[in-house]
Tab-separated table of C-alpha atoms in Angstrom:
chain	number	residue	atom	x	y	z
A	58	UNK	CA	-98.532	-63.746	-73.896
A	59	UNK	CA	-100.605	-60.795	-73.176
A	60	UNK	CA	-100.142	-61.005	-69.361
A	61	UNK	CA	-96.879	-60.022	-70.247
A	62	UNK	CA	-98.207	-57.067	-72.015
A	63	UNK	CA	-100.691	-56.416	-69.381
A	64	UNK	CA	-97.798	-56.348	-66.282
A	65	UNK	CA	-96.234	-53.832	-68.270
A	66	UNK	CA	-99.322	-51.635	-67.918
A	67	UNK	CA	-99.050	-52.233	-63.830
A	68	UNK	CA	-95.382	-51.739	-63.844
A	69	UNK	CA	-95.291	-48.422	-65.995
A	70	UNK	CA	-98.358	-46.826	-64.275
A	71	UNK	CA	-97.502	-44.108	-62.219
A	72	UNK	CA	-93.573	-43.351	-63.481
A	73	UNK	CA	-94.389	-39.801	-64.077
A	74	UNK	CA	-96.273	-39.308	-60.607
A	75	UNK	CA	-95.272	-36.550	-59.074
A	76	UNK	CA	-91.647	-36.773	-60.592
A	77	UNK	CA	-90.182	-39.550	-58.495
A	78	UNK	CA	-88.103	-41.973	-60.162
A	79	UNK	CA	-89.521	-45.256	-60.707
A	80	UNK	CA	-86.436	-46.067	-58.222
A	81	UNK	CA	-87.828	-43.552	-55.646
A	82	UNK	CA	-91.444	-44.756	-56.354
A	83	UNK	CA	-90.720	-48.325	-56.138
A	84	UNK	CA	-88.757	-47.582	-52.802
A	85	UNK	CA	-86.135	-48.900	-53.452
A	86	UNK	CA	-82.407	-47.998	-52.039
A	87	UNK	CA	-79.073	-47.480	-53.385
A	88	UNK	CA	-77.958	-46.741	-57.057
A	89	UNK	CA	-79.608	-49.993	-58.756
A	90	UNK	CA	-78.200	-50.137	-62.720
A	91	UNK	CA	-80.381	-53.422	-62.731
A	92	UNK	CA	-83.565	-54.997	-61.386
A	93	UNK	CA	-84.119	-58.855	-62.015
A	94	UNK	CA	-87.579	-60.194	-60.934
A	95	UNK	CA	-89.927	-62.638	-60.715
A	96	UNK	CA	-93.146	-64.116	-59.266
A	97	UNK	CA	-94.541	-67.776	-58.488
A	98	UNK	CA	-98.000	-67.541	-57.757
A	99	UNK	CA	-99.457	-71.005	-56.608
A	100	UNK	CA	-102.543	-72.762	-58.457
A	101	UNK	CA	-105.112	-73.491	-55.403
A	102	UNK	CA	-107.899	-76.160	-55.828
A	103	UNK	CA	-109.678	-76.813	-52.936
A	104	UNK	CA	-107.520	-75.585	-49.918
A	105	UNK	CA	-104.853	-77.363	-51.713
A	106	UNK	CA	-101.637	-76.152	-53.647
A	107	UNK	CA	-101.690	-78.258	-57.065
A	108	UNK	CA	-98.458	-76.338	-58.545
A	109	UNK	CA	-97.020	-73.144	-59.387
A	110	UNK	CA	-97.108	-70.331	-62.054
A	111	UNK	CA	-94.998	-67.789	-63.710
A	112	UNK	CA	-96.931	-64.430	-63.250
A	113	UNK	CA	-94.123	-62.197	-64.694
A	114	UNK	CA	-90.273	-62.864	-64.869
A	115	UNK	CA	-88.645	-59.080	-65.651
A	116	UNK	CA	-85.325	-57.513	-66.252
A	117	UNK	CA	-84.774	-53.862	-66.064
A	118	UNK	CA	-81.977	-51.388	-66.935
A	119	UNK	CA	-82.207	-48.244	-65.001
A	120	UNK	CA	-80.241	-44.874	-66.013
A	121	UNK	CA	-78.404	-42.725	-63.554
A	122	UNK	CA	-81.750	-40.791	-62.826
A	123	UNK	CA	-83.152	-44.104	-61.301
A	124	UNK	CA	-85.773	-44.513	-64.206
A	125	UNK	CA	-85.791	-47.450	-66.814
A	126	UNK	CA	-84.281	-47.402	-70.196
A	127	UNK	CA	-85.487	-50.944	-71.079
A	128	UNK	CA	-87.176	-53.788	-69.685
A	129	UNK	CA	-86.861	-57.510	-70.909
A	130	UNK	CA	-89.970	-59.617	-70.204
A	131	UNK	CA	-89.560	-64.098	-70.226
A	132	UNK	CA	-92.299	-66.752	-69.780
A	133	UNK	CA	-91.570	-70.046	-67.973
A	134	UNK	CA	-88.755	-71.337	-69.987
A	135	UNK	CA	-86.434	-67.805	-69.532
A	136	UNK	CA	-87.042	-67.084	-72.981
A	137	UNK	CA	-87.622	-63.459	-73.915
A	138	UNK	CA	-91.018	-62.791	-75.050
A	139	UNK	CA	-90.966	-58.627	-75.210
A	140	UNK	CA	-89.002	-55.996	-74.438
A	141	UNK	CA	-89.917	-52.412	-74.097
A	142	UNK	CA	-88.098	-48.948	-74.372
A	143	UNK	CA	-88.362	-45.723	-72.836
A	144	UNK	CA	-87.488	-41.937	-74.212
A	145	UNK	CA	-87.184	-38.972	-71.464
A	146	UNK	CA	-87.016	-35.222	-72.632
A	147	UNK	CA	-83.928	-33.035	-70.865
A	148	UNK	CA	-85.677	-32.416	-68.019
A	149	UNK	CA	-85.690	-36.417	-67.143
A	150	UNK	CA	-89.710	-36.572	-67.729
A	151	UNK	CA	-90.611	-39.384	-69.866
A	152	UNK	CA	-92.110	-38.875	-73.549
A	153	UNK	CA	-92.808	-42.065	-74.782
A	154	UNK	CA	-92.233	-45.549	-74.018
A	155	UNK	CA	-92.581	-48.602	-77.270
A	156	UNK	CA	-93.130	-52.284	-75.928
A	157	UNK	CA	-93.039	-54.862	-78.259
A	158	UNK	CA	-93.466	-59.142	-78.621
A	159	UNK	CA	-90.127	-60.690	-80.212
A	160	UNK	CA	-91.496	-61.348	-83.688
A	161	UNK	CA	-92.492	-58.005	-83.600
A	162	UNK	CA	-96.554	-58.803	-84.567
A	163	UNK	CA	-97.978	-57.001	-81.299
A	164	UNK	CA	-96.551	-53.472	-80.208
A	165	UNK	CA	-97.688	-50.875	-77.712
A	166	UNK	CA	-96.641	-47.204	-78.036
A	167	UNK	CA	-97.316	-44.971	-75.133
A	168	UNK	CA	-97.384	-41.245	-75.737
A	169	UNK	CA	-97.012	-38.548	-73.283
A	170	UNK	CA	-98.252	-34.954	-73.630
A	171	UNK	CA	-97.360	-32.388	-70.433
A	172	UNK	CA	-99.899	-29.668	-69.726
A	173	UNK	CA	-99.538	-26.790	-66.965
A	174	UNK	CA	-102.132	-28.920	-64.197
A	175	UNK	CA	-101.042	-32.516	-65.475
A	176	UNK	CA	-100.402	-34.441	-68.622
A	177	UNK	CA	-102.011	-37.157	-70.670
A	178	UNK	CA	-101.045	-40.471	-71.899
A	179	UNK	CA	-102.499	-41.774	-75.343
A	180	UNK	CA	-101.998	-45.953	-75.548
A	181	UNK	CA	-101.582	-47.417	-78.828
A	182	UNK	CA	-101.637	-51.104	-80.191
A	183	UNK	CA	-100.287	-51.580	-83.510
A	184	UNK	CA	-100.325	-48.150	-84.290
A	185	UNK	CA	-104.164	-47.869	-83.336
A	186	UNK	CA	-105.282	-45.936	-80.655
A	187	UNK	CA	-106.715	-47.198	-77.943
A	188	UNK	CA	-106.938	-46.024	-74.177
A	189	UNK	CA	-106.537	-42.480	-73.307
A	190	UNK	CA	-105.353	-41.789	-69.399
A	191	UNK	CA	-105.833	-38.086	-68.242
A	192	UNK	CA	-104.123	-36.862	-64.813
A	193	UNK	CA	-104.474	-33.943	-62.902
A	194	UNK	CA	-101.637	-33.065	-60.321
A	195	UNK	CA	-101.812	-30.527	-56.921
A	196	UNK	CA	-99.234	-28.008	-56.189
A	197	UNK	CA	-96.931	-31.039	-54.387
A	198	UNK	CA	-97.547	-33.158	-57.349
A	199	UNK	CA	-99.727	-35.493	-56.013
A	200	UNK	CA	-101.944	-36.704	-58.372
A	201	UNK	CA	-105.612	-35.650	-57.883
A	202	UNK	CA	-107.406	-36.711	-60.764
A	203	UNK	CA	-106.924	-39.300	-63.097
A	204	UNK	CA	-109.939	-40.816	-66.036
A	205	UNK	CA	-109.159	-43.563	-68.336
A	206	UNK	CA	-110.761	-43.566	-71.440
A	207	UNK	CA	-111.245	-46.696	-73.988
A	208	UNK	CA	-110.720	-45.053	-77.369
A	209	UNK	CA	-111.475	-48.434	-79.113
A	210	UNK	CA	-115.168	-49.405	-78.072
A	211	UNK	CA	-117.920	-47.990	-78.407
A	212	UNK	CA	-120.295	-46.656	-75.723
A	213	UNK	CA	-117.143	-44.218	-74.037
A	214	UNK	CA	-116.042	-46.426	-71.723
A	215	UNK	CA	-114.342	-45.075	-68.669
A	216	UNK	CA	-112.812	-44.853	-65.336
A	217	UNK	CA	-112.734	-41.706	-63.211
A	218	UNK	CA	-110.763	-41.127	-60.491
A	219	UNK	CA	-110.479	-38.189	-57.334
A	220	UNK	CA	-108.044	-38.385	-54.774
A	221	UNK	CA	-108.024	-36.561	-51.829
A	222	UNK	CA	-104.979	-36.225	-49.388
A	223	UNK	CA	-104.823	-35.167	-45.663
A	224	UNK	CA	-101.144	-33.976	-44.457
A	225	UNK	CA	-99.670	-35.340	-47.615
A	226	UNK	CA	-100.958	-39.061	-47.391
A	227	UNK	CA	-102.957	-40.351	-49.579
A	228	UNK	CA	-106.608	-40.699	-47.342
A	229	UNK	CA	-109.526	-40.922	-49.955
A	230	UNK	CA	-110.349	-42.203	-53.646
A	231	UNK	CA	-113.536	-41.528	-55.728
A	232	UNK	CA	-113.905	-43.849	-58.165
A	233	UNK	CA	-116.620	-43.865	-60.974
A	234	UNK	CA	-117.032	-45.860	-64.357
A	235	UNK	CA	-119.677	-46.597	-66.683
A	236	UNK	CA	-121.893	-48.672	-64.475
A	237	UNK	CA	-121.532	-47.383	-61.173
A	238	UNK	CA	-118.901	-46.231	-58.257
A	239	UNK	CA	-116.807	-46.972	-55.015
A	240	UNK	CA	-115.028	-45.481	-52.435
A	241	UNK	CA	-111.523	-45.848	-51.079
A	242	UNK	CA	-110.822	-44.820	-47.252
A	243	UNK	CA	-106.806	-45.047	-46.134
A	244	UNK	CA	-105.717	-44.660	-42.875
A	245	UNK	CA	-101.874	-44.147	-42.865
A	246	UNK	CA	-99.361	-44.470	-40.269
A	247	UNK	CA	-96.821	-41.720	-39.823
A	248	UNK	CA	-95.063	-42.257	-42.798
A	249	UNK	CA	-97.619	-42.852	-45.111
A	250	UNK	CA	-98.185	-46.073	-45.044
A	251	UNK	CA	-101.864	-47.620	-45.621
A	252	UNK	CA	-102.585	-49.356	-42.538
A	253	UNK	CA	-106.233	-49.731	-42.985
A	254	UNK	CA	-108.328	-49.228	-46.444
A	255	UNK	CA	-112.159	-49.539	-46.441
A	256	UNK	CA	-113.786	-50.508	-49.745
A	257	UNK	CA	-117.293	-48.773	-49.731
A	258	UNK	CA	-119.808	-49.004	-52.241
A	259	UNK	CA	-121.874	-46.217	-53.858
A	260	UNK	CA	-124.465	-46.400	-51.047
A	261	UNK	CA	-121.202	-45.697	-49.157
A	262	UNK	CA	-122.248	-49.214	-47.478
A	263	UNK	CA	-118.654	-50.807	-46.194
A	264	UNK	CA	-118.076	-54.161	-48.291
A	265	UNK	CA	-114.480	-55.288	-47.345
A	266	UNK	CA	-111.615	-53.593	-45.157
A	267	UNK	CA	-108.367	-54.930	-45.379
A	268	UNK	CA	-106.002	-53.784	-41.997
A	269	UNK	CA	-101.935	-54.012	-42.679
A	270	UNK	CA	-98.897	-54.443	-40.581
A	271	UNK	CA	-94.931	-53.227	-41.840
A	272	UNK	CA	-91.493	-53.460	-41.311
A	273	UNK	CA	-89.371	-51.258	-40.828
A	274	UNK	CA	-88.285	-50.938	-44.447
A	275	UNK	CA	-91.978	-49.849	-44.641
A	276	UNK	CA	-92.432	-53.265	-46.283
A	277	UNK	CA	-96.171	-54.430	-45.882
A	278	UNK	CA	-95.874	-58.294	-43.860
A	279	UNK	CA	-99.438	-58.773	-42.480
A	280	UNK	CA	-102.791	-57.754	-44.289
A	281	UNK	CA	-106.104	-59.058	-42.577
A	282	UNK	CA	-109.306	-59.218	-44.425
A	283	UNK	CA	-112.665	-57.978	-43.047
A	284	UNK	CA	-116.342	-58.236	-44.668
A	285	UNK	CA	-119.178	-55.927	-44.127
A	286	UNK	CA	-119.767	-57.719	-40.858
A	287	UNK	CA	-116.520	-57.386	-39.632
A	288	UNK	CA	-115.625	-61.338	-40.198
A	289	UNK	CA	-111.991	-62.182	-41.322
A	290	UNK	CA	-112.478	-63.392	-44.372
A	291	UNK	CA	-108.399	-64.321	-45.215
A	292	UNK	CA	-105.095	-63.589	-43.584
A	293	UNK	CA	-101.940	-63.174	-45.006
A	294	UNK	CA	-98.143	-63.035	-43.695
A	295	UNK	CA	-95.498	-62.010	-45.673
A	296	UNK	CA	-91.454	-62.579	-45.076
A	297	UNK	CA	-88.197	-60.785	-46.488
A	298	UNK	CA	-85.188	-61.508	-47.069
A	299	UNK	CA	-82.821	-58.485	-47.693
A	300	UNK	CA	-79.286	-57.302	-48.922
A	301	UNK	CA	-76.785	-54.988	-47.357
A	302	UNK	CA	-78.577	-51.915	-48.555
A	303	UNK	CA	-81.697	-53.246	-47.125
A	304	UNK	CA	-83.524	-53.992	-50.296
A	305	UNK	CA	-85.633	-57.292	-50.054
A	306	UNK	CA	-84.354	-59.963	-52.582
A	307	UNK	CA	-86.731	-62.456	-51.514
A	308	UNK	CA	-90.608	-61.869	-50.757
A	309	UNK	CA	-92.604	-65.210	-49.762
A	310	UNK	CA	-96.114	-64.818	-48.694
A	311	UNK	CA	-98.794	-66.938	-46.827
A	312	UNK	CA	-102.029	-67.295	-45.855
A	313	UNK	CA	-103.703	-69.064	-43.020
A	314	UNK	CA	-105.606	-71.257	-44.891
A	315	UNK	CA	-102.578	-73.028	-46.294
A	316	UNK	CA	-99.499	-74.116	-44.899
A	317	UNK	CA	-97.257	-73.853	-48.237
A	318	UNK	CA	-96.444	-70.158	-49.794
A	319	UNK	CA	-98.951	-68.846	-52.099
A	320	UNK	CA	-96.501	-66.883	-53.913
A	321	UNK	CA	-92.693	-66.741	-54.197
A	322	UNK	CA	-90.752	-63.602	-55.646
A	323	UNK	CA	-87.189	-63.170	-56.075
A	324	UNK	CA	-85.353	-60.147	-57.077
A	325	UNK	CA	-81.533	-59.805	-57.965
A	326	UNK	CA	-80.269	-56.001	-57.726
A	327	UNK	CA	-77.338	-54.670	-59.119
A	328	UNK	CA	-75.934	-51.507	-58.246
């Protein structure tokens, strides 16, 4: 079960950034009142598909602002496992979201506090405290700094983060923890888009670069894999398939070390 819990954490990262609706941030088009989805990933043993696996299977309700008012989550058998809610003040900025498992033993509360540079979100688990995320935004609301904080263990466990941005793109992240850092280079097409990312390591010594192709619904369908020595180390295709308001209902992606999809997603919208 706590996968669930854990894709809710991926999914709800990021709502408040810079204001956009999780609509606008998830890029998607239209009016949607509801978002269906879920994701096959394949089990691989030895260059060899052996089966496939639920990663998450979600249904959200979306208010006229384009942000969620609830999500549903289901494992394998399309039985709900949580379900989560989400509170927004009057000026459509969210103040709290509550996730919890269907016999109620395991809920998450996330708190949000708005300052004048940022705001700050306090993570509970069954009414415990227990991650703290900071962020600092710029004048265009692009978020500049972010540091997670474990509130639970001991030693102050963290996660710091710097972004820098070069004609409103995204082009550079700092990151530092605990037990070291890394570096995150982007080079963006003309609409943003991350065509190239360089993962370099705190000797800034290149360790991986991963290169990316899109559509033009600025969906990503190609991402090549290079190592330090410029080797490609995996390859990956990915197909659409898309509705009238060119929304993709269907993602299936590849790799060129298997004939068979390693991962299946479909997605029913309702506007």
């Amino acid at each position: 079960m706590l996968k669930y819990f854990v894709l809710s954490t991926i999914l709800f990262s990021g709502l408040a950034f810079a204001q956009k609706s999780e609509i606008e941030k998830n890029k998607v088009n239209g009016k949607p009142t509801s978002i269906e989805e879920s994701m096959q990933k394949a089990s691989i043993r030895m260059q060899q598909i052996t089966g496939y696996e639920l990663q998450y299977h979600t249904k959200s309700i979306y208010n006229k602002d384009g942000n969620p008012v609830s999500r549903e989550y289901f494992n394998e058998d399309g039985n709900r496992v949580s379900s989560e809610n989400f509170t927004y003040n009057e000026e459509n900025k969210i103040i709290s979201s509550e996730m919890k498992s269907e016999d109620e033993t395991l809920k998450f509360y996330f708190q949000y506090e708005y300052t004048e540079d940022g705001y700050t979100i306090v993570k509970s688990e069954n009414d415990v405290n227990i991650l703290q995320t900071e962020y600092k935004l710029d004048n265009n609301q692009n978020v500049i700094y972010e540091k997670e904080t474990n509130l639970f263990e001991e030693g102050n466990l963290f996660t710091e983060k710097k972004y820098e941005y070069t004609g409103g793109f995204l082009t550079k992240t700092i990151v530092k923890y605990n037990n070291g850092s890394h570096t995150l280079l982007y080079k963006n097409d003309a609409l943003g888009n991350a065509v190239e990312e360089q993962y370099m390591d705190k000797n800034n010594k290149l360790i991986y670069k991963f290169v990316r192709k899109f559509d033009k619904n600025q969906n990503i369908t190609e991402e090549i894999t290079y190592d330090t020595n410029s080797k490609i180390t995996n390859s990956s295709q990915i197909m659409y398939e898309y509705d009238e308001q060119k929304n993709w209902i269907k993602r299936t992606q590849y790799t060129s070390k298997i004939d068979e999809p390693i991962s299946n997603t479909l997605r029913t919208i309702r506007y």
